[in-house]
Coordinates of C-alpha atoms in Angstrom, one line a residue:
Chain A
G1 CA -41.7 -8.5 -1.1
L2 CA -40.8 -5.8 -3.5
E3 CA -43.0 -3.3 -2.2
E4 CA -41.2 -3.8 1.4
T5 CA -37.7 -3.1 -0.4
L6 CA -37.4 -0.7 -2.7
C7 CA -40.7 0.8 -3.2
T8 CA -40.7 2.3 0.3
A9 CA -36.7 2.3 0.3
R10 CA -35.2 5.9 1.2
V11 CA -33.5 7.4 -1.7
R12 CA -32.4 10.9 -0.9
Q13 CA -30.2 12.3 1.5
N14 CA -28.2 15.7 2.1
I15 CA -24.5 15.3 1.9
D16 CA -23.8 18.8 2.5
N17 CA -25.3 20.3 6.2
P18 CA -21.4 20.2 7.7
R19 CA -23.0 18.7 10.9
R20 CA -23.2 15.6 9.4
A21 CA -19.3 15.8 8.5
D22 CA -17.5 12.1 9.9
I23 CA -14.2 13.7 9.7
Y24 CA -14.5 17.4 10.9
D25 CA -11.1 19.8 11.3
P26 CA -12.4 23.6 11.5
Q27 CA -9.1 24.7 10.3
A28 CA -8.6 22.1 7.6
G29 CA -12.2 20.9 6.4
R30 CA -14.5 18.3 6.8
F31 CA -15.5 15.0 5.1
T32 CA -18.9 13.5 4.5
T33 CA -19.6 9.7 3.3
L34 CA -23.0 8.3 2.3
N35 CA -23.2 4.3 2.0
S36 CA -25.1 1.7 3.1
L37 CA -25.2 2.2 6.4
T38 CA -26.4 5.4 6.5
L39 CA -28.2 5.0 3.2
P40 CA -29.6 1.6 2.7
I41 CA -30.1 2.0 -1.1
F42 CA -26.8 2.3 -1.5
G43 CA -26.7 -1.8 -0.7
Q44 CA -28.8 -2.5 -3.2
V45 CA -27.1 -0.3 -6.0
R46 CA -23.3 -1.3 -4.7
L47 CA -22.1 2.6 -4.8
S48 CA -21.7 5.1 -2.0
A49 CA -20.9 9.1 -2.1
A50 CA -18.5 11.2 -0.2
R51 CA -18.5 15.0 0.2
G52 CA -15.6 16.9 0.7
I53 CA -14.3 20.1 1.7
L54 CA -10.5 21.3 1.9
N55 CA -9.1 24.9 2.9
R56 CA -6.7 26.6 1.6
N57 CA -3.5 25.5 2.1
W58 CA -4.3 21.9 3.8
G59 CA -4.3 18.7 2.0
V60 CA -5.7 15.0 2.8
V61 CA -2.9 12.6 3.2
P62 CA -1.6 10.0 0.8
K63 CA -4.7 7.6 0.9
W64 CA -6.0 4.6 -0.8
C65 CA -9.4 3.4 -1.7
M66 CA -9.4 -0.6 -0.7
N67 CA -12.3 -1.5 -2.6
A68 CA -13.7 1.0 -5.0
H69 CA -12.8 3.0 -7.9
S70 CA -13.3 7.0 -6.9
F71 CA -14.8 9.3 -9.9
I72 CA -14.5 12.9 -8.3
Y73 CA -15.6 15.6 -9.5
V74 CA -14.8 19.3 -8.3
T75 CA -17.6 21.4 -7.1
K76 CA -15.4 24.7 -6.5
G77 CA -11.7 25.9 -5.9
S78 CA -8.8 23.8 -7.2
A79 CA -6.6 21.5 -5.7
Q80 CA -3.4 20.0 -6.7
V81 CA -3.7 16.4 -7.0
Q82 CA -1.2 13.3 -7.4
I83 CA -2.1 9.7 -8.4
V84 CA 0.6 6.8 -7.9
N85 CA -0.2 3.4 -9.9
H86 CA 1.4 0.3 -8.5
E87 CA 4.5 1.0 -10.0
G88 CA 5.4 3.9 -8.1
E89 CA 4.3 6.3 -11.6
T90 CA 2.5 9.5 -10.9
I91 CA -0.5 9.1 -13.5
L92 CA -1.9 12.6 -12.1
D93 CA 0.2 15.5 -10.9
Q94 CA -2.0 18.6 -12.0
Q95 CA -4.5 21.4 -10.9
V96 CA -7.8 20.1 -10.8
Q97 CA -10.4 22.7 -11.3
E98 CA -14.2 22.9 -10.8
G99 CA -16.2 21.2 -13.4
Q100 CA -13.6 18.8 -13.9
L101 CA -13.8 15.1 -13.2
F102 CA -10.6 12.5 -12.3
L103 CA -10.8 9.0 -11.3
V104 CA -8.8 7.2 -8.6
P105 CA -8.1 3.6 -9.3
Q106 CA -8.7 1.2 -6.4
N107 CA -5.9 0.8 -4.7
F108 CA -4.2 4.0 -6.5
A109 CA -2.5 6.6 -4.0
V110 CA -3.8 9.8 -4.2
V111 CA -3.0 13.1 -2.6
K112 CA -5.1 16.3 -2.5
Q113 CA -4.2 19.7 -1.7
A114 CA -6.0 22.4 -1.6
G115 CA -5.6 25.9 -4.0
D116 CA -6.0 29.4 -2.8
Q117 CA -10.1 29.3 -2.9
G118 CA -10.2 26.0 -1.0
F119 CA -11.2 23.5 -2.6
E120 CA -14.5 21.0 -2.6
W121 CA -15.6 18.0 -4.4
V122 CA -17.9 15.2 -4.6
E123 CA -16.8 11.7 -5.2
F124 CA -18.9 8.5 -6.4
N125 CA -17.6 5.2 -4.6
T126 CA -17.8 1.6 -6.9
N127 CA -18.7 0.1 -3.1
E128 CA -21.1 0.6 -0.7
N129 CA -18.9 0.9 1.6
A130 CA -15.9 2.3 0.5
M131 CA -12.8 1.9 2.7
F132 CA -9.9 3.8 3.2
N133 CA -6.1 3.6 4.3
T134 CA -4.0 5.8 4.6
L135 CA -0.1 6.3 4.7
S136 CA 0.3 8.8 7.1
G137 CA -1.8 9.8 10.1
R138 CA -2.5 8.4 13.9
T139 CA -4.6 6.0 12.3
S140 CA -2.6 5.2 9.2
T141 CA -0.9 2.1 8.1
L142 CA 2.6 3.2 9.6
A143 CA 1.3 4.2 12.7
G144 CA 0.1 0.3 12.8
L145 CA 4.0 -1.0 11.9
P146 CA 6.3 -1.6 14.6
A147 CA 9.0 1.0 14.6
D148 CA 12.0 -1.6 13.8
I149 CA 10.3 -2.8 10.4
I150 CA 9.8 1.1 9.3
A151 CA 13.3 1.8 10.5
A152 CA 14.4 -1.4 8.4
S153 CA 12.5 -0.4 5.3
Y154 CA 13.5 3.2 5.0
D155 CA 16.9 3.1 6.5
L156 CA 16.6 5.1 9.6
S157 CA 17.4 4.7 12.7
S158 CA 15.0 3.1 15.5
S159 CA 14.5 6.3 17.2
K160 CA 14.0 8.3 14.0
A161 CA 11.3 5.6 13.2
Q162 CA 9.6 6.2 16.6
S163 CA 9.9 9.5 16.2
L164 CA 8.0 9.5 13.0
K165 CA 5.6 7.2 14.0
Q166 CA 5.0 9.9 17.5
N167 CA 4.6 13.2 15.4
M168 CA 1.5 12.0 13.0
N169 CA -0.7 13.7 15.4
S170 CA -3.6 14.3 12.5
V171 CA -5.5 11.3 11.1
W172 CA -7.0 12.8 7.9
F173 CA -5.7 16.5 7.0
Y174 CA -2.2 18.1 6.9
Q175 CA -1.3 21.3 6.7
A176 CA 1.2 22.9 3.6
S177 CA 4.3 24.1 5.0
S178 CA 5.0 27.6 2.8
S179 CA 8.0 25.6 1.1
S180 CA 5.3 23.3 -0.3
P181 CA 5.9 23.1 -3.9
W182 CA 1.7 23.5 -3.7
S183 CA 1.8 25.9 -1.3
S184 CA 0.4 29.3 -2.8
S185 CA 2.8 31.5 -1.3
S186 CA 5.4 29.3 -3.3
G187 CA 3.8 30.3 -6.4
R188 CA 4.7 27.1 -8.2
Chain B
Q1 CA -12.0 -13.9 -22.1
S2 CA -13.2 -15.4 -25.0
P3 CA -15.7 -18.3 -25.4
N4 CA -13.6 -21.0 -26.0
E5 CA -10.5 -20.1 -24.3
C6 CA -11.6 -22.1 -20.9
Q7 CA -13.0 -25.2 -22.5
F8 CA -9.8 -27.9 -21.7
R9 CA -8.5 -30.2 -23.5
Q10 CA -5.6 -30.9 -21.8
I11 CA -4.0 -29.7 -18.6
N12 CA -0.1 -29.7 -18.1
A13 CA 2.1 -28.9 -14.9
F14 CA 4.3 -26.6 -15.1
E15 CA 7.5 -25.0 -13.2
P16 CA 7.7 -21.2 -12.6
T17 CA 9.0 -19.8 -15.1
L18 CA 10.1 -16.0 -14.4
R19 CA 11.8 -14.8 -11.4
I20 CA 12.5 -11.2 -9.9
Q21 CA 15.8 -11.1 -7.6
A22 CA 16.0 -9.1 -4.9
E23 CA 18.9 -8.3 -2.3
G24 CA 17.0 -10.9 0.5
G25 CA 15.4 -13.2 -1.4
V26 CA 13.8 -14.1 -4.9
T27 CA 9.8 -14.4 -6.1
E28 CA 9.0 -17.1 -8.4
F29 CA 6.0 -16.5 -10.6
W30 CA 4.0 -19.4 -12.7
D31 CA 3.3 -17.1 -15.8
P32 CA 0.8 -15.2 -15.1
Y33 CA 0.1 -15.3 -19.0
N34 CA -0.4 -18.6 -19.4
Q35 CA -4.1 -19.7 -20.5
Q36 CA -4.8 -22.1 -18.0
F37 CA -4.1 -20.3 -15.1
Q38 CA -6.0 -17.5 -16.5
C39 CA -9.2 -19.8 -16.9
G40 CA -8.6 -20.1 -13.3
G41 CA -8.6 -16.6 -11.9
A42 CA -5.5 -17.0 -9.8
H43 CA -1.7 -16.1 -10.1
L44 CA 0.6 -18.3 -8.2
Y45 CA 4.2 -17.5 -6.9
R46 CA 6.6 -18.6 -4.6
H47 CA 8.9 -16.2 -2.2
I48 CA 12.0 -17.6 -1.2
I49 CA 13.3 -15.6 1.5
Q50 CA 16.9 -15.6 3.1
P51 CA 17.4 -15.3 6.3
R52 CA 17.0 -12.0 7.7
G53 CA 14.9 -11.1 4.9
L54 CA 12.5 -8.6 4.5
L55 CA 9.5 -8.8 2.6
L56 CA 8.9 -5.1 2.3
P57 CA 5.2 -3.9 3.4
S58 CA 3.1 -3.8 0.3
Y59 CA -0.4 -4.5 -0.5
T60 CA -2.5 -6.6 -3.4
N61 CA -5.4 -5.8 -5.6
A62 CA -6.5 -9.4 -4.4
P63 CA -6.8 -11.5 -0.8
L64 CA -3.7 -14.0 -0.8
V65 CA -3.4 -17.4 0.6
A66 CA -0.4 -18.7 1.3
Y67 CA 1.4 -21.7 2.6
V68 CA 4.5 -22.1 4.3
Q69 CA 6.3 -24.9 2.9
Q70 CA 9.6 -24.1 4.6
G71 CA 11.0 -21.6 7.2
Q72 CA 9.9 -19.8 10.3
G73 CA 9.5 -16.1 11.4
E74 CA 7.3 -12.9 11.5
F75 CA 4.4 -11.5 9.9
G76 CA 2.3 -8.4 10.8
I77 CA -1.0 -6.8 8.8
V78 CA -2.0 -3.9 8.8
V79 CA -5.7 -3.8 9.2
P80 CA -7.3 -0.1 8.7
G81 CA -9.4 1.3 11.9
C82 CA -7.3 -1.6 14.2
A83 CA -5.8 -0.4 17.6
E84 CA -2.0 -0.6 17.5
T85 CA -2.5 -3.4 20.7
Y86 CA 0.8 -5.1 21.4
Q87 CA 3.2 -2.0 23.0
S88 CA 6.3 -2.0 25.3
F89 CA 7.2 0.0 28.0
Q90 CA 10.5 1.4 28.9
Q91 CA 11.1 1.6 32.9
S92 CA 13.0 5.2 33.7
E93 CA 14.5 4.4 37.4
Q94 CA 15.4 8.4 37.8
Q95 CA 11.5 9.1 37.4
G96 CA 9.8 6.1 38.6
G97 CA 7.7 5.6 35.6
S98 CA 7.3 4.5 32.3
S99 CA 7.8 5.6 28.8
F100 CA 6.5 3.9 25.7
L101 CA 8.7 1.9 23.8
D102 CA 6.8 1.0 20.7
R103 CA 3.6 0.0 19.9
H104 CA 1.9 -1.7 16.8
Q105 CA -0.7 -3.6 15.4
K106 CA -1.0 -7.5 16.1
I107 CA 2.3 -9.1 14.1
G108 CA 2.3 -13.3 14.1
S109 CA 4.8 -15.9 14.2
Y110 CA 4.9 -18.7 10.9
K111 CA 6.2 -21.5 10.4
Q112 CA 6.4 -24.7 8.4
G113 CA 2.9 -25.7 7.4
D114 CA 1.1 -23.1 8.1
I115 CA -1.7 -21.3 5.7
I116 CA -1.1 -17.3 6.3
V117 CA -4.5 -15.3 4.6
F118 CA -3.7 -11.7 3.7
P119 CA -6.7 -9.6 3.0
E120 CA -6.6 -7.9 -0.5
S121 CA -5.6 -3.7 0.0
A122 CA -4.1 -4.6 3.9
V123 CA -0.8 -3.7 3.9
H124 CA 1.7 -6.5 5.0
W125 CA 5.1 -7.7 5.7
L126 CA 7.0 -10.6 6.1
F127 CA 10.4 -11.2 7.9
N128 CA 12.4 -14.3 8.0
S129 CA 13.7 -14.8 11.5
G130 CA 15.0 -17.9 11.5
N131 CA 18.4 -19.8 10.3
E132 CA 16.9 -21.2 6.8
Q133 CA 15.3 -19.7 4.1
T134 CA 11.6 -19.0 3.7
V135 CA 9.9 -20.8 1.1
L136 CA 6.2 -19.2 1.1
I137 CA 3.6 -21.2 -2.2
V138 CA 1.2 -17.9 -2.5
L139 CA -2.1 -17.7 -4.5
Q140 CA -3.4 -14.4 -5.2
D141 CA -7.0 -14.6 -6.4
T142 CA -7.7 -12.0 -9.3
S143 CA -11.1 -12.7 -9.6
N144 CA -12.1 -12.3 -6.7
D145 CA -15.3 -9.7 -6.2
A146 CA -12.7 -7.1 -4.1
N147 CA -10.7 -6.8 -6.9
Q148 CA -11.9 -3.8 -9.5
L149 CA -8.6 -3.6 -11.5
D150 CA -7.7 -5.9 -14.2
A151 CA -6.5 -9.4 -14.1
N152 CA -2.7 -8.8 -13.3
P153 CA -1.5 -9.8 -9.7
L154 CA -0.6 -6.2 -8.8
R155 CA 1.5 -5.5 -5.6
F156 CA 1.7 -1.8 -4.3
F157 CA 4.9 -1.5 -2.2
L158 CA 5.6 1.0 0.3
A159 CA 8.9 1.1 0.4
G160 CA 12.4 0.9 -1.7
N161 CA 13.3 2.3 -4.5
S162 CA 11.4 3.6 -7.9
Q163 CA 12.6 4.5 -10.8
Q164 CA 10.5 7.9 -10.3
S165 CA 12.4 8.5 -7.6
Q166 CA 15.5 9.8 -9.0
G167 CA 14.0 13.0 -9.6
S168 CA 10.9 15.6 -9.1
S169 CA 7.9 13.5 -10.0
Q170 CA 6.7 15.4 -13.1
Q171 CA 10.2 15.4 -14.4
G172 CA 10.6 11.6 -13.4
Q173 CA 7.5 11.3 -15.0
R174 CA 8.9 12.2 -18.5
E175 CA 11.9 10.5 -17.7
Q176 CA 9.8 7.7 -17.4
G177 CA 7.9 7.9 -20.4
R178 CA 11.5 8.1 -22.6
K179 CA 12.8 5.1 -20.7
Q180 CA 9.3 3.3 -21.2
G181 CA 9.7 4.1 -24.8
Q182 CA 13.5 2.9 -25.0
R183 CA 13.0 -0.1 -23.4
E184 CA 9.7 -1.2 -25.7
Q185 CA 12.2 -0.3 -28.6
G186 CA 14.8 -2.6 -26.8
Q187 CA 12.5 -5.0 -26.4
R188 CA 11.7 -5.7 -29.7
E189 CA 14.8 -5.7 -31.2
Q190 CA 16.2 -8.2 -28.5
G191 CA 13.1 -9.9 -28.8
Q192 CA 14.2 -10.6 -32.2
H193 CA 17.5 -12.2 -30.9
G194 CA 16.7 -13.8 -28.4
G195 CA 16.6 -12.8 -24.3
K196 CA 13.0 -13.4 -24.2
Q197 CA 12.9 -14.8 -20.8
E198 CA 14.9 -11.7 -19.0
L199 CA 12.9 -9.6 -20.7
M200 CA 9.3 -11.0 -20.2
T201 CA 10.7 -11.1 -16.2
E202 CA 11.6 -7.4 -16.4
R203 CA 8.1 -6.3 -18.5
L204 CA 6.9 -8.5 -15.3
R205 CA 8.8 -6.7 -12.3
E206 CA 7.1 -3.5 -14.2
Q207 CA 3.3 -4.5 -14.9
L208 CA 3.2 -6.0 -11.0
G209 CA 5.1 -3.3 -9.8
Y210 CA 7.7 -5.1 -7.9
N211 CA 10.0 -1.8 -8.9
G212 CA 7.8 0.3 -7.6
N213 CA 7.2 2.3 -4.4
I214 CA 3.9 4.2 -4.1
L215 CA 5.5 6.6 -2.3
A216 CA 8.2 7.5 -4.7
G217 CA 5.4 8.6 -6.8
F218 CA 4.6 12.0 -4.5
D219 CA 6.2 15.0 -4.5
V220 CA 9.1 14.6 -1.4
Q221 CA 8.1 18.0 0.3
I222 CA 4.6 16.4 0.0
V223 CA 5.2 13.6 1.8
K224 CA 7.7 15.2 4.5
D225 CA 4.3 17.5 5.4
A226 CA 1.8 14.7 5.4
L227 CA 4.1 13.2 7.8
N228 CA 5.2 15.9 10.0
T229 CA 8.9 14.8 9.4
D230 CA 11.9 16.3 8.0
M231 CA 13.2 16.6 4.7
E232 CA 16.1 13.8 4.9
T233 CA 13.5 11.3 6.5
A234 CA 11.0 12.1 4.0
Q235 CA 13.9 11.6 0.8
K236 CA 14.6 8.1 2.7
I237 CA 10.7 7.0 2.6
V238 CA 10.5 7.9 -1.4
G239 CA 13.9 6.1 -2.2
E240 CA 15.4 8.9 -3.0
R241 CA 18.4 8.9 -0.9
S242 CA 19.1 5.0 -2.0
Q243 CA 22.0 4.5 -4.0
E244 CA 21.2 0.8 -4.8
D245 CA 18.2 -1.0 -5.9
R246 CA 17.5 -4.1 -3.1
G247 CA 14.7 -4.7 -4.7
H248 CA 11.4 -5.8 -2.9
I249 CA 13.1 -8.1 -0.3
I250 CA 16.2 -6.9 2.0
T251 CA 18.3 -8.0 4.1
V252 CA 18.1 -6.7 7.3
D253 CA 21.5 -6.1 9.3
R254 CA 20.3 -5.1 12.6
D255 CA 18.4 -6.9 15.8
L256 CA 14.9 -6.0 15.1
Q257 CA 13.3 -5.1 18.4
L258 CA 9.6 -6.8 17.3
I259 CA 6.8 -7.1 20.0
V260 CA 6.1 -10.6 21.0
P261 CA 4.5 -12.3 23.3
S262 CA 6.3 -14.6 26.1
S263 CA 6.5 -18.0 24.7
S264 CA 3.9 -20.4 26.9
S265 CA 5.6 -22.9 29.0
S266 CA 5.2 -25.5 26.5
S267 CA 7.2 -24.2 24.2
S268 CA 10.6 -25.4 23.4
R269 CA 13.8 -23.7 24.7
S270 CA 14.8 -22.8 21.3
E271 CA 11.4 -20.8 20.5
E272 CA 11.9 -19.2 24.3
Q273 CA 15.4 -18.1 23.0
H274 CA 14.3 -16.9 19.9
Q275 CA 11.2 -14.8 21.2
T276 CA 13.7 -13.1 24.0
R277 CA 16.1 -12.3 21.3
K278 CA 13.7 -10.4 19.3
Q279 CA 11.4 -8.9 22.6
G280 CA 14.1 -6.6 24.2
G281 CA 12.4 -4.8 27.2
G282 CA 9.1 -5.4 29.0
S283 CA 5.6 -5.7 26.6
S284 CA 2.0 -6.0 26.9
N285 CA -0.5 -7.1 24.8

């Protein structure tokens, strides 16, 4: 009956508590998700949410959401964000500020790099179990490809392709170099 | 869809009408704007991949079901969260140990008559290692619940050239916008004088993502940092250093060292030779 499902359903869950972080790096930041597994009511409404904190000069590796659109609202700080569509066009390339909202369409690739004050955001995903696929990192798509497929695809030597795979140590975050156009020291 | 759009009074059979040519093969589309196919909620196309042709790693906005009409080769699907369960070692005689050559997710082989399912948004690639061309009939189910984008059969390539890779992202974007305007102007003019087929093909290539490399949309420095690599490699990855447009299917000149399990004793001799050539060193699953 309805009273056994919706009426008593838990509808609230704190997402700010650092102890609940799903991905955490004391230097880079953290990322916390809420979905139908952690808050079952999301299964009814077919939505999910996430909270991200990114420290200065750290970024989230390029990634795409496999099964949802993501609406991202900036709660604090700023970040340089690039979103790329299927044609390889950069459809967003700007510094987003506190109070701003932007959409990352399903399957579109996005990269975020925090500004001087860091970057904090909350995101709403249009699937109860939003799944992300990363383009770099230890668990990324590139890590799962044979080195020689990478070599052939990008015209690299086999050894270069292997070292490319081996050098991807992180999973979710990357550190911006000082020469990065978005780095706070470069003054872009 | 309008209420009466799918009330069929006649069904027709069609040949593919649009071709996207690449270095190592061609993809032929049945008109994605055909009303009958649009009512079916899915799109079909045919990859024809020449020997040693590699369909570059890409993912799609909807699940695919493919039928191998002809040919044989290898394919891989990279599923997020899955381990790299295929790994190979190189024996080091001096140190008496072994070191990793490579490890990657499970790959499969295909042959004529196979059905292959490629889940939506999962990166996949396909390599024709046989002696004849591979013909793959593919259905892309754009009306599937998994697709929250529009009904176009989009493909997101992780490699290859992109028009935008010619300059910095912002500059490229402005340039692309200008080019787009010129193209549309040109299309209007040329459309009046014929050449409709070529224009439709070019439009299709752009709209569906067959001339794109999504990594080219990112700043090359960001790609370098994110991949923890050098600038030259990053430039190659975003397609900046490549002078020629090889398309979405490229020809691979070198021998690919893919990790493939040994054939069983019931396999044919030719298959065993085929596997050995690809395998190189020792491997384990």
